[in-house]
XYZ file of C-alpha atoms in Angstrom:
628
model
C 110.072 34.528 -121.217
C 110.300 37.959 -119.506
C 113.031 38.123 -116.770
C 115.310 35.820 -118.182
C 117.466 38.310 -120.387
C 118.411 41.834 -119.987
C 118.413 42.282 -123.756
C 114.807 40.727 -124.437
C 112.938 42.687 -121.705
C 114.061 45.866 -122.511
C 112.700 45.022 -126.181
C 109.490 43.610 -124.392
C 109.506 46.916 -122.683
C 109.798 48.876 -125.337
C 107.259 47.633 -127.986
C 104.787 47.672 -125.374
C 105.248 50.900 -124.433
C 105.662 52.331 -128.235
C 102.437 50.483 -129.200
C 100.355 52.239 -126.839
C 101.685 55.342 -127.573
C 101.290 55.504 -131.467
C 97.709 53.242 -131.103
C 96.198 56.336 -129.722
C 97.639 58.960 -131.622
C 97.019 57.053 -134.455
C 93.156 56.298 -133.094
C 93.096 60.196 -132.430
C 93.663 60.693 -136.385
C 97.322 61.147 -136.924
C 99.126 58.779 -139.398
C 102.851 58.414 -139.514
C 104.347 60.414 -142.713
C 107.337 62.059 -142.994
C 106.509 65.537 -142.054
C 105.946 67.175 -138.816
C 103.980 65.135 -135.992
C 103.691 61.998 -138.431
C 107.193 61.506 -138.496
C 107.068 61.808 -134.616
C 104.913 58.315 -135.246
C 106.420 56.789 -137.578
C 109.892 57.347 -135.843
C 108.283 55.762 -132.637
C 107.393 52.667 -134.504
C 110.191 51.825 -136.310
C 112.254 52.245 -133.219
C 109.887 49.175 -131.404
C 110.283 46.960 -134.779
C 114.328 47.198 -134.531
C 113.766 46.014 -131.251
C 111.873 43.353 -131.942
C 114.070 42.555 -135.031
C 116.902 42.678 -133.344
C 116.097 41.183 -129.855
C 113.438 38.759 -130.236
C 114.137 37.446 -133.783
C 110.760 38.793 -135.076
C 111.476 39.262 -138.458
C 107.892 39.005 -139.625
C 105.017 42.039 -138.925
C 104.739 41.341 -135.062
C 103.279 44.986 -133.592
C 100.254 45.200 -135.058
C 98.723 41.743 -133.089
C 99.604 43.903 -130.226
C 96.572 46.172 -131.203
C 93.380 44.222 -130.494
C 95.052 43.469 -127.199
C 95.625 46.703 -126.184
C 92.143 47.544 -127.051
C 90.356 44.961 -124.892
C 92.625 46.656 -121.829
C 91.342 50.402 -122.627
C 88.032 49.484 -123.453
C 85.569 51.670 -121.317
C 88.488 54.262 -120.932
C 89.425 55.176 -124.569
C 86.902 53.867 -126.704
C 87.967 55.572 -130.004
C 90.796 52.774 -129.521
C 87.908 49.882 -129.918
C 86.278 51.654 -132.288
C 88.977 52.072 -134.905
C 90.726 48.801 -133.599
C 90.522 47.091 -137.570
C 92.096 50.774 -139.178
C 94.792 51.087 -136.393
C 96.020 47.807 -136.958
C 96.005 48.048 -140.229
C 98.194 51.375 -140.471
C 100.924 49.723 -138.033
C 100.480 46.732 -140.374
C 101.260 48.801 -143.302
C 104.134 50.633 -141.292
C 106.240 47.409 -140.277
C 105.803 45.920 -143.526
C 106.960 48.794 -145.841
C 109.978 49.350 -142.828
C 111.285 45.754 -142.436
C 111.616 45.457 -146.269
C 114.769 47.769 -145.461
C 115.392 47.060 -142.155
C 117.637 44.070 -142.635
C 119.744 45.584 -145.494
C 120.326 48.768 -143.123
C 121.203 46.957 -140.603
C 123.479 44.814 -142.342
C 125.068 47.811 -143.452
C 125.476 49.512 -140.301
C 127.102 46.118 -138.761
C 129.606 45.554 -142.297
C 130.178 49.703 -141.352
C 131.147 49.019 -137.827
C 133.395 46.227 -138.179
C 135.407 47.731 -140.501
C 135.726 50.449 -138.767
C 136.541 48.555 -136.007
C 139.306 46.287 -138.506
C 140.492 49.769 -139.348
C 141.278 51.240 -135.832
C 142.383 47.573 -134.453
C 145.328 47.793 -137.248
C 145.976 51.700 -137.006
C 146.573 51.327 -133.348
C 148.722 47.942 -133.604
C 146.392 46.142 -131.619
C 146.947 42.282 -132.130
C 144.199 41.077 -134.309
C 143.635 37.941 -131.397
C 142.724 41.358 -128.863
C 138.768 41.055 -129.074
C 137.367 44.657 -130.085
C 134.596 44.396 -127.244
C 137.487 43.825 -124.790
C 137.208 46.382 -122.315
C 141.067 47.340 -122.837
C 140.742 47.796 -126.603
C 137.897 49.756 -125.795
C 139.583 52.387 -123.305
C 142.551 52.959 -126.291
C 139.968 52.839 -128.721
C 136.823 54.633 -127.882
C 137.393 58.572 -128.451
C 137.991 56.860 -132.008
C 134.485 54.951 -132.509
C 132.384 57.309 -134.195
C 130.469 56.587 -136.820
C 130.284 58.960 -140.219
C 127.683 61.654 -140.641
C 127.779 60.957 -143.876
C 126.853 57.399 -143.201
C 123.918 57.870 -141.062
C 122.660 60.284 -142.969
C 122.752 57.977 -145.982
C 121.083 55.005 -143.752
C 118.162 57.723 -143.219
C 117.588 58.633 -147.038
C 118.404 55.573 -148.141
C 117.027 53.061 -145.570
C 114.491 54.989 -143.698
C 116.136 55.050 -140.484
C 115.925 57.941 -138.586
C 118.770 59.822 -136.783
C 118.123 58.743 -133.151
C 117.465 54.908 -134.249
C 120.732 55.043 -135.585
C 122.296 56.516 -132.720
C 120.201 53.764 -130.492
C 122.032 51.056 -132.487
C 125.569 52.914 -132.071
C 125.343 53.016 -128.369
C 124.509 49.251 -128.061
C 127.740 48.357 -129.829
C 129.216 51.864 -127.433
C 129.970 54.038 -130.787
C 128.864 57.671 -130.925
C 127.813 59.103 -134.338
C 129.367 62.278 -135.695
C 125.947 64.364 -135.545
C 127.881 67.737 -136.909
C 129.036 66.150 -140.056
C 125.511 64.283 -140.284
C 123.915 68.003 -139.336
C 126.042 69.318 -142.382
C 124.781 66.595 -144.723
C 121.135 67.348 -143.980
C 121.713 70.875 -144.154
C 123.167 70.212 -147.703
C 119.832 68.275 -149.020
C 117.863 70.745 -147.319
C 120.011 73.397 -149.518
C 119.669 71.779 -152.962
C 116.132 71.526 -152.260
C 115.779 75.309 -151.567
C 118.424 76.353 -154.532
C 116.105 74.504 -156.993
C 112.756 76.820 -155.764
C 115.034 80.030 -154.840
C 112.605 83.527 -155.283
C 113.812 86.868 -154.897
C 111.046 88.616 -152.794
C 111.274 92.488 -153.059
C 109.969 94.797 -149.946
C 106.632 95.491 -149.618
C 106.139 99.061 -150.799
C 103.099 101.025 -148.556
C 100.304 102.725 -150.456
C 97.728 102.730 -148.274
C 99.087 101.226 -144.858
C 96.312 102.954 -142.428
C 94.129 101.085 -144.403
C 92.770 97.214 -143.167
C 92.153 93.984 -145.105
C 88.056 93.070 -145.309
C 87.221 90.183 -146.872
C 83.964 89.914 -148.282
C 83.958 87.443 -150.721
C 81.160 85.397 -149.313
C 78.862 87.940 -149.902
C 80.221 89.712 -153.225
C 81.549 88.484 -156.137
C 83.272 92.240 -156.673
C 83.709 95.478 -154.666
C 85.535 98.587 -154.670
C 89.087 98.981 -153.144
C 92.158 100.623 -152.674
C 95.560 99.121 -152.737
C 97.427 98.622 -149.174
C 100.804 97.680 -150.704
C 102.796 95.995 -153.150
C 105.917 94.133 -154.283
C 107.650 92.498 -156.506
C 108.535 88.829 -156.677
C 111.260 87.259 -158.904
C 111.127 83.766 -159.530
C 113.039 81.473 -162.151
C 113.646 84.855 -163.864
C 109.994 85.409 -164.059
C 108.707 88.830 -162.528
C 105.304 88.650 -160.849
C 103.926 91.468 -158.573
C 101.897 90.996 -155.110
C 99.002 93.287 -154.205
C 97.236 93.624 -150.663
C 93.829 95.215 -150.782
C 91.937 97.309 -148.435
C 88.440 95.276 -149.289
C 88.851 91.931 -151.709
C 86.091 89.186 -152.510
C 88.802 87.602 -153.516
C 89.008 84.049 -151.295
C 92.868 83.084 -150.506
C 93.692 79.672 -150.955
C 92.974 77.886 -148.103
C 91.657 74.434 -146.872
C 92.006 72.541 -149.942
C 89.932 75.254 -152.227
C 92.496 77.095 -154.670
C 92.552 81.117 -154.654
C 90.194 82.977 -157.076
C 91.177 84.624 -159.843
C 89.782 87.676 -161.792
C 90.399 91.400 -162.342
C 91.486 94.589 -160.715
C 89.872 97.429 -162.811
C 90.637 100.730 -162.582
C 87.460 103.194 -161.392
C 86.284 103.866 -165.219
C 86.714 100.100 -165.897
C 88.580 100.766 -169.010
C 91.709 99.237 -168.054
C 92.484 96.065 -165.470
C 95.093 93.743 -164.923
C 94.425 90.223 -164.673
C 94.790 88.481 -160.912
C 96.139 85.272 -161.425
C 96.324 83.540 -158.178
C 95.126 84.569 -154.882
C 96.790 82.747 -151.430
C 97.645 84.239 -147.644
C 100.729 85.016 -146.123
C 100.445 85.162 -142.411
C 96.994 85.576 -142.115
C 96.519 88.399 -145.464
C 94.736 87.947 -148.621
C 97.293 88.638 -151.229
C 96.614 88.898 -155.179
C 99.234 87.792 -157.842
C 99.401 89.486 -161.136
C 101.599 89.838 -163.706
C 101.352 93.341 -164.277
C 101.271 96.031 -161.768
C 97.751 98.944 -162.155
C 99.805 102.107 -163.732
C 97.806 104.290 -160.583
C 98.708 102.211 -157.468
C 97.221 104.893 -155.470
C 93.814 104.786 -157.425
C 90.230 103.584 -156.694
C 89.469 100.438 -158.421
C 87.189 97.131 -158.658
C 88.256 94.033 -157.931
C 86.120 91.733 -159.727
C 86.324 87.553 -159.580
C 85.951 85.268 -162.461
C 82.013 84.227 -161.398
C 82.128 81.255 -163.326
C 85.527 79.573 -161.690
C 84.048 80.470 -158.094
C 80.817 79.396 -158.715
C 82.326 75.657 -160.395
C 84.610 75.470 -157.037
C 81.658 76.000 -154.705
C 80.188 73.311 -156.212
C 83.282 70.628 -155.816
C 83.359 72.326 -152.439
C 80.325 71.768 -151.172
C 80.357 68.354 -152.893
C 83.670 67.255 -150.628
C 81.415 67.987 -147.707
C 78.611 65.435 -148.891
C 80.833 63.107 -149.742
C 82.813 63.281 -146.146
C 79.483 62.752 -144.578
C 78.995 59.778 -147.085
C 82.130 58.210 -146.081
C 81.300 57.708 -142.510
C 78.237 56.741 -143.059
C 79.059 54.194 -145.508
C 82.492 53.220 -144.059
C 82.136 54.147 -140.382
C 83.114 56.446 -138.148
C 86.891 55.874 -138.402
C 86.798 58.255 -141.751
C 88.550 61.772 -140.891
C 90.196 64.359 -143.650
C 93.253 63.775 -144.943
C 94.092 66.422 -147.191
C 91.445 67.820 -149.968
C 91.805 69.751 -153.459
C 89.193 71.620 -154.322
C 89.113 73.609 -157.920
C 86.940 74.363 -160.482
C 87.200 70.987 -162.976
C 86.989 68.593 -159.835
C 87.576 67.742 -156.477
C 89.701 65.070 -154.834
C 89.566 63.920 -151.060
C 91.921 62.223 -149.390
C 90.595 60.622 -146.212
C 91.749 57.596 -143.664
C 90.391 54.099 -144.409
C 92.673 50.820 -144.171
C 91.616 48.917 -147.930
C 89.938 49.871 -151.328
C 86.886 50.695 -151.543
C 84.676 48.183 -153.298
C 82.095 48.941 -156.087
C 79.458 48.352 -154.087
C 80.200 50.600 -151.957
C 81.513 53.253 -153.941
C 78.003 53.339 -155.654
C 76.359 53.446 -152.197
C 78.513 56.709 -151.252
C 77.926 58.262 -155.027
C 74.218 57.520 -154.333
C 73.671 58.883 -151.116
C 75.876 62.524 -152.115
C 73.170 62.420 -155.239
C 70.467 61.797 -153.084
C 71.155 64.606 -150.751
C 71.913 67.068 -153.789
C 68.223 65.822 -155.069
C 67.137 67.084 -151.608
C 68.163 70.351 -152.221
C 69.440 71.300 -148.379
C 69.950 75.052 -147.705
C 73.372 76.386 -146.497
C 73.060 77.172 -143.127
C 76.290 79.334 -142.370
C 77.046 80.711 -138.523
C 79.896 83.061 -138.591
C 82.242 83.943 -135.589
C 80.896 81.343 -133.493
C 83.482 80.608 -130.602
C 85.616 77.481 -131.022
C 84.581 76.058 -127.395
C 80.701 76.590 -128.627
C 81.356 75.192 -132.079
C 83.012 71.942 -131.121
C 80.214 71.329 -128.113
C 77.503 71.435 -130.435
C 78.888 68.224 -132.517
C 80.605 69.687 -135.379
C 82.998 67.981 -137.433
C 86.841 69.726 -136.967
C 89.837 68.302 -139.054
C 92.323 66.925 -136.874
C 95.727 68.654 -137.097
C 93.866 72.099 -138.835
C 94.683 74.881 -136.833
C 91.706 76.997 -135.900
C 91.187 80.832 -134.410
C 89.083 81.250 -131.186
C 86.215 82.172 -133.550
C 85.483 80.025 -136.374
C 82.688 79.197 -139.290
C 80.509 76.451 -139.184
C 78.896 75.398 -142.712
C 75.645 73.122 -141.908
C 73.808 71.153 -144.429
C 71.274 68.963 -142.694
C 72.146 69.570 -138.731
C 71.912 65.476 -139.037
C 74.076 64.942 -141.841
C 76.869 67.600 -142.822
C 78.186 70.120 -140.306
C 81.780 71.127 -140.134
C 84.096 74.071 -139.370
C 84.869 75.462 -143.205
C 86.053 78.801 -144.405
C 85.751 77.804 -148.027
C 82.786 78.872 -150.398
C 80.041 77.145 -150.531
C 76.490 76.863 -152.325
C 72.977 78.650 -151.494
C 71.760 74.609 -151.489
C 73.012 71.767 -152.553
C 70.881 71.393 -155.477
C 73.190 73.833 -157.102
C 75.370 71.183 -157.722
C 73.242 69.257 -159.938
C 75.207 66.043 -160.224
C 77.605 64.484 -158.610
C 79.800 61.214 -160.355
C 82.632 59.098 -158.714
C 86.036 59.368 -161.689
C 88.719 57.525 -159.758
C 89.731 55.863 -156.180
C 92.756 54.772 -154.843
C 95.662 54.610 -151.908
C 97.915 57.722 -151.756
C 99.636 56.135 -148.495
C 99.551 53.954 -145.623
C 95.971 54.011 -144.585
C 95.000 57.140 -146.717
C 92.583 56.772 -150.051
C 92.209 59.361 -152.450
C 88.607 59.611 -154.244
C 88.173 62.327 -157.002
C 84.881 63.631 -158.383
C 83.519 65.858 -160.416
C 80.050 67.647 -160.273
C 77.317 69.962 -162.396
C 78.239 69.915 -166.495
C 81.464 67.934 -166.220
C 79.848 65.320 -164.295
C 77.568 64.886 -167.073
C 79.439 65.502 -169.843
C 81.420 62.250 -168.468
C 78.675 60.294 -168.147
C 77.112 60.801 -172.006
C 81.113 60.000 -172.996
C 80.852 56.698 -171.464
C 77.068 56.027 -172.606
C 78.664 56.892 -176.143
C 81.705 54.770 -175.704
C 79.429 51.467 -174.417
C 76.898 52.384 -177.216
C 79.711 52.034 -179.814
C 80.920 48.836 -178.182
C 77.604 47.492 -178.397
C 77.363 48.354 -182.108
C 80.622 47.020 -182.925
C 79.545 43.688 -180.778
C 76.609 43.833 -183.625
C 73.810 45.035 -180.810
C 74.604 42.671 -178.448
C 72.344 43.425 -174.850
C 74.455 41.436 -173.006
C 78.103 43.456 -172.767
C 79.822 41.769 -170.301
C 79.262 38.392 -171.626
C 80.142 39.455 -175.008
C 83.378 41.033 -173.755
C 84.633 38.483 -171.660
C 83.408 35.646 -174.973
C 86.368 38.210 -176.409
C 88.659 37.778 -174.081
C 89.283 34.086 -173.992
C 89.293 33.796 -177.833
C 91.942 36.409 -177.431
C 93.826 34.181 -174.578
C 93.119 31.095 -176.669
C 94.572 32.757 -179.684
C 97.833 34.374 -178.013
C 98.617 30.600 -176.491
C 98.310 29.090 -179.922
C 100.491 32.260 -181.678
C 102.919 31.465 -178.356
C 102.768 27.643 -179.353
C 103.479 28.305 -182.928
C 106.313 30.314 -182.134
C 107.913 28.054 -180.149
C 107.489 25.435 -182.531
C 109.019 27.593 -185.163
C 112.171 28.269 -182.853
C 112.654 24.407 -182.181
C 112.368 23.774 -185.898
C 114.978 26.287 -186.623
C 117.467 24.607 -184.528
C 118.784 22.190 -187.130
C 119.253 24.707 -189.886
C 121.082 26.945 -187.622
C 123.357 24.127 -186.428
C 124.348 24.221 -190.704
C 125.900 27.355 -189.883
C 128.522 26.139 -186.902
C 132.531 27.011 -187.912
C 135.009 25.509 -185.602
C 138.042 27.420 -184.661
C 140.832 26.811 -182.192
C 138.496 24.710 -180.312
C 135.306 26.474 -180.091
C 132.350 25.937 -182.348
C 131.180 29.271 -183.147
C 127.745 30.067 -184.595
C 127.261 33.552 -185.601
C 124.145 34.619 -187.860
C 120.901 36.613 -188.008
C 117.435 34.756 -186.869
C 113.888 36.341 -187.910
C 111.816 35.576 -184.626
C 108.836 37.400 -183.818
C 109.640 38.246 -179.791
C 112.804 38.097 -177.212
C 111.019 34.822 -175.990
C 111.426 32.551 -179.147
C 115.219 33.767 -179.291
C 116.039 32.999 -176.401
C 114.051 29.197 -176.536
C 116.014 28.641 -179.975
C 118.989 29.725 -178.343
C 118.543 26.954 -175.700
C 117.662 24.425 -177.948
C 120.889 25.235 -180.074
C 123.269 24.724 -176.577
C 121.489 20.875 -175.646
C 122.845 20.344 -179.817
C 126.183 21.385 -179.911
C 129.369 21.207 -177.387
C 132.111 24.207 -176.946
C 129.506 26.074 -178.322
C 129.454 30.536 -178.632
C 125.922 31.353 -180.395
C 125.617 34.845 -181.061
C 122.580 35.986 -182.923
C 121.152 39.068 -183.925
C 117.524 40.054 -184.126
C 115.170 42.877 -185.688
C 111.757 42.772 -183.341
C 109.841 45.810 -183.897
C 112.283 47.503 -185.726
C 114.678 47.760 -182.791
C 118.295 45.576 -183.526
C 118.913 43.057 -180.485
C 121.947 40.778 -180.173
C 121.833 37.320 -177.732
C 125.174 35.529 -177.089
C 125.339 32.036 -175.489
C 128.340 29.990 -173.824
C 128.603 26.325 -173.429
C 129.520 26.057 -169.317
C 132.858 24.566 -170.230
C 133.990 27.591 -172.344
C 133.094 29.895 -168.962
C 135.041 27.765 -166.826
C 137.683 26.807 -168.600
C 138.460 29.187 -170.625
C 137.271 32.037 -168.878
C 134.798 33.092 -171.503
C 132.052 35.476 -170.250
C 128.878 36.215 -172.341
C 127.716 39.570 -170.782
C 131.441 41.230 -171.406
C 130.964 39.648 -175.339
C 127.256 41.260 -175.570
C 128.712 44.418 -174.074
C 131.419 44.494 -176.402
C 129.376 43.551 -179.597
C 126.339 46.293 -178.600
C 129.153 49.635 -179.346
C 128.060 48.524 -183.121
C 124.657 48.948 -182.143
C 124.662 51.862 -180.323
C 123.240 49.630 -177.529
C 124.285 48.032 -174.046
C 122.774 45.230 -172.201
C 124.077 42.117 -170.022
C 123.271 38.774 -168.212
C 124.648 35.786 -167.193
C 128.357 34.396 -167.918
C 126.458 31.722 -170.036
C 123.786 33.761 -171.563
C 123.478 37.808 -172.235
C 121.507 39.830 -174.151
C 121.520 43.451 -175.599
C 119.451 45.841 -177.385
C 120.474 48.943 -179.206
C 119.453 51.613 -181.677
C 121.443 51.154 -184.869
C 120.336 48.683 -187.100
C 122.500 49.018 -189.503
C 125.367 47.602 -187.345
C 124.236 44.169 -187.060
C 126.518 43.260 -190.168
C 129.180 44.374 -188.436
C 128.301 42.509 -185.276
C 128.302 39.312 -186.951
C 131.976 40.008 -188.199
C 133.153 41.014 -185.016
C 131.622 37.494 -183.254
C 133.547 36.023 -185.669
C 137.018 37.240 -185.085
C 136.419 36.526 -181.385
C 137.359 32.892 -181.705
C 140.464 33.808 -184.148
């Protein structure tokens, strides 16, 4: 009950606080990740599940029942809460499960850290091992010299998911400090390797043209003439690429999930070019990556996409769109942008929704995207429309996307698709021809991931899997009725594989007695040491069971040839473990070398597998002068 412990209401305190404050972040369409302001959330919440861990002996998912209540309190005052009470809970669901399967071994560690740390100093500073370490005496000699490794929290973070301040939370409770310059140094050294294994020499820009400005005009033209602004070279994994700014591109930059165009810059007479093979901004310019730098640099020239690769990715764009629109309305209003690829082969959307999608209603979203391609719905595109204006007249803006103060809105239906895009987009949506579901699935707490593809590849996939079911159906000699006749397959297969199981088993638990014929007793220990011809690691092993209930002071070593690959088992009667001190993983270790192989188990019962076959001869010798 609150009021009766110190401890217990400051955890009370504390998850109720922390629950409200990532429930409506969360609502408002942030997830916790590990970047930026998700890791602001998720931070939050695993602070409140220590607490209740730690204090109030929840060790089960606890925060999430918190939800619905908190969502009956704010309804009327923040009724995005209500309405994406089941996905909110959810996401913290996800959260405390995926944290607590760490918590406990972190914490452990941190507590096995601190006391022998605290063992340590007690003995360093001849401090009688009766003094208590919480004593406040031990504690005045002692405290300049509780501080917890750097190292160590930094290895509880990238090893146990706890951030930096939790650990420093659960230091001063127990009145440590952690060393945060030696933990600063650590990070800094990740952060270091990461950066060493993508280092690129950038070279200064060199000015052609600098009076000149950058026009896009892309959405318009698929080429136009231009000068070049300035260059330089980039040197990456030994690999020289150049960088071009130009004075007017219809080049579009990757941005918002579409990838950068590619294409040409030809010189004036169009008799030579240079191919562009990426296209992507750098604070706020359009700049073109090619391989080989135009021998004129100050020259007029053309700068001409690859139509075909735009004109696929409008499609897949303008697709990811539809389908956004789908989602909500087949899923509910909850569904917000994740994260979105969009090239010319196929698109994939990643978008917030708490469970997989069933395939009901994955053919109810495919339909209704088709359905509104059928319709063919003209682009309506407003350009430099103030934000203010945009967002008051409904549109749909991706939480976390940074916009300018004027943006683009791209409208297909004012009732069904309208959102803030500066990606390319089709004339009308019948332009896209088809549009076919490939894959679904989670890519994170809360997050799925759909990917599509549209026009000729979205058809081409469909006749593939007409022909594949049409050559089931002929090798199922015409049968109508697939499913049935498939799944008639599938238990004779089941019933077959427990008969072949049964049969196998059988065979093992015949073998028994005829490998008992092969038992040599020396020195005490009745060794059996020969090859066995079983079809799978399960029949071995049952045979090598069967062989232990037969024979006392037993050591069974047998070697095996399943699918090519040489395997050795040893076994151990219990006596022979404990009395003599006999271990069968150290033997199978031993015996593998010949194999070229390595493998372990139990004291009683080991296995290995290796890739030398023809060592098993030698195996068998070497089992045998074990026991002499």
């Amino acid at each position: 009950a609150y009021g009766t412990d110190e401890k217990t209401d400051i955890a009370m305190r504390v998850m109720a606080d922390h629950i409200r404050a990532i429930s409506f972040v969360i609502a408002d369409g942030q997830l916790p990740s590990n970047n930026k302001a998700g890791y602001v959330i998720r931070r939050i919440l695993r602070r409140a599940v220590r607490y209740a861990y730690t204090f109030l002996n929840l060790k089960e998912p606890f925060l999430n029942h918190l939800v619905p209540v908190l969502a009956r309190q704010f309804e009327g005052v923040f009724e995005e809460l209500v309405l994406q009470q089941d996905f909110v809970q959810k996401v913290v669901l996800e959260e405390e499960v995926s944290f607590l399967r760490t918590l406990a071994t972190g914490i452990q560690r941190f507590d096995n850290y601190t006391k022998k740390q605290a063992d340590f100093l007690m003995s360093e500073n001849a401090i009688e091992p009766e003094k208590a370490f919480e004593d406040q005496w031990v504690y005045s000699i002692l405290k300049d010299q509780m501080v917890i490794s750097g190292d160590f929290a930094f290895e509880l973070q990238d090893t146990y998911g706890f951030p930096i301040d939790l650990t420093e939370l659960m230091a001063r409770e127990k009145r440590w400090q952690v060393d945060m310059d030696e933990y600063g140094k650590a990070l800094l050294k990740q952060k270091e390797r990461s950066r060493a294994a993508t280092a690129i020499d950038t070279g200064d820009w060199i000015l052609v043209n600098p009076d000149l400005e950058v026009e896009f005009v892309g959405y318009d033209d698929f080429e136009a003439e231009t000068q070049i602004i300035k260059y330089r070279k980039v040197t990456a994994k030994g690999k020289e690429q150049y960088q071009i700014v130009l004075s007017k591109t219809p080049f579009y930059a990757e941005s918002g999930g579409q990838v950068g165009d590619t294409g040409r810059l030809e010189d004036h007479s169009r008799l030579f070019f240079v191919e562009i093979t990426d296209t992507k901004k750098e604070n706020g310019v359009i700049v073109h990556y090619t391989d080989t730098l135009p021998e004129d640099v100050e020259g007029l020239f053309w700068a001409v996409i690859d139509e075909d690769k735009r004109l696929l990715s409008q499609d897949n764009h303008t697709a990811t769109h539809l389908l956004h629109a789908a989602l909500k309305k087949v899923l509910g209003a909850h569904v917000n942008q994740k994260g979105s690829l969009v090239n010319p082969d196929y698109l994939r959307f990643d978008f917030s929704h708490f469970a997989k999608i069933s395939d009901d209603d994955l053919a109810k979203i495919e339909h209704l995207v088709n359905q509104k391609v059928r319709e063919n719905i003209p682009l309506k595109e407003q350009r430099y429309v103030p934000y203010d204006q945009a967002i008051s007249s409904g549109v749909t803006a991706l939480f976390g996307e940074k916009y300018g103060d004027l943006v683009r809105i791209i409208t297909f239906d004012d009732h069904y698709s309208k959102e803030l895009c500066g990606g390319t987009h089709v004339k009308a949506t019948g332009q896209i021809g088809y549009f076919k579901i490939v894959s679904e699935s989670a890519v994170a707490a809360g997050v799925r991931r759909i990917e599509a593809i549209t026009a000729d590849k979205a058809e081409a996939f469909v006749l593939e899997q007409n022909r594949e079911l049409n050559e089931v159906r002929e090798l199922l000699k015409g049968n109508k009725d697939l499913k049935s006749a498939v799944l008639s397959l599938i238990e004779e297969n089941n019933r077959l594989k427990k008969d072949a199981e049964k049969a196998v088993l059988e065979q093992s638990a015949n073998l028994k007695h005829e490998i008992v014929h092969h038992l040599k007793t020396v020195n005490g220990i009745n060794l059996i040491a020969t090859h066995v011809d079983l079809p799978n690691a399960d029949a071995v092993k049952s045979l090598a069971f069967a062989v232990k209930d037969l024979v006392d002071d037993l050591l069974l070593v047998f070697t095996t040839l399943i699918d090519d690959k040489p395997g050795i088992t040893v076994m151990l009667s219990d006596n022979l473990v404990k009395d003599k001190g006999l271990n069968a993983s150290n033997i199978v270790r031993e015996l593998a070398k010949d194999i070229q192989g390595g493998g372990g188990g139990q004291p009683f019962y080991a296995t290995a597998g290796g890739k030398n076959k023809e060592g098993l001869k030698t195996v068998l010798e070497k089992a045998e002068a074990l026991v002499h």
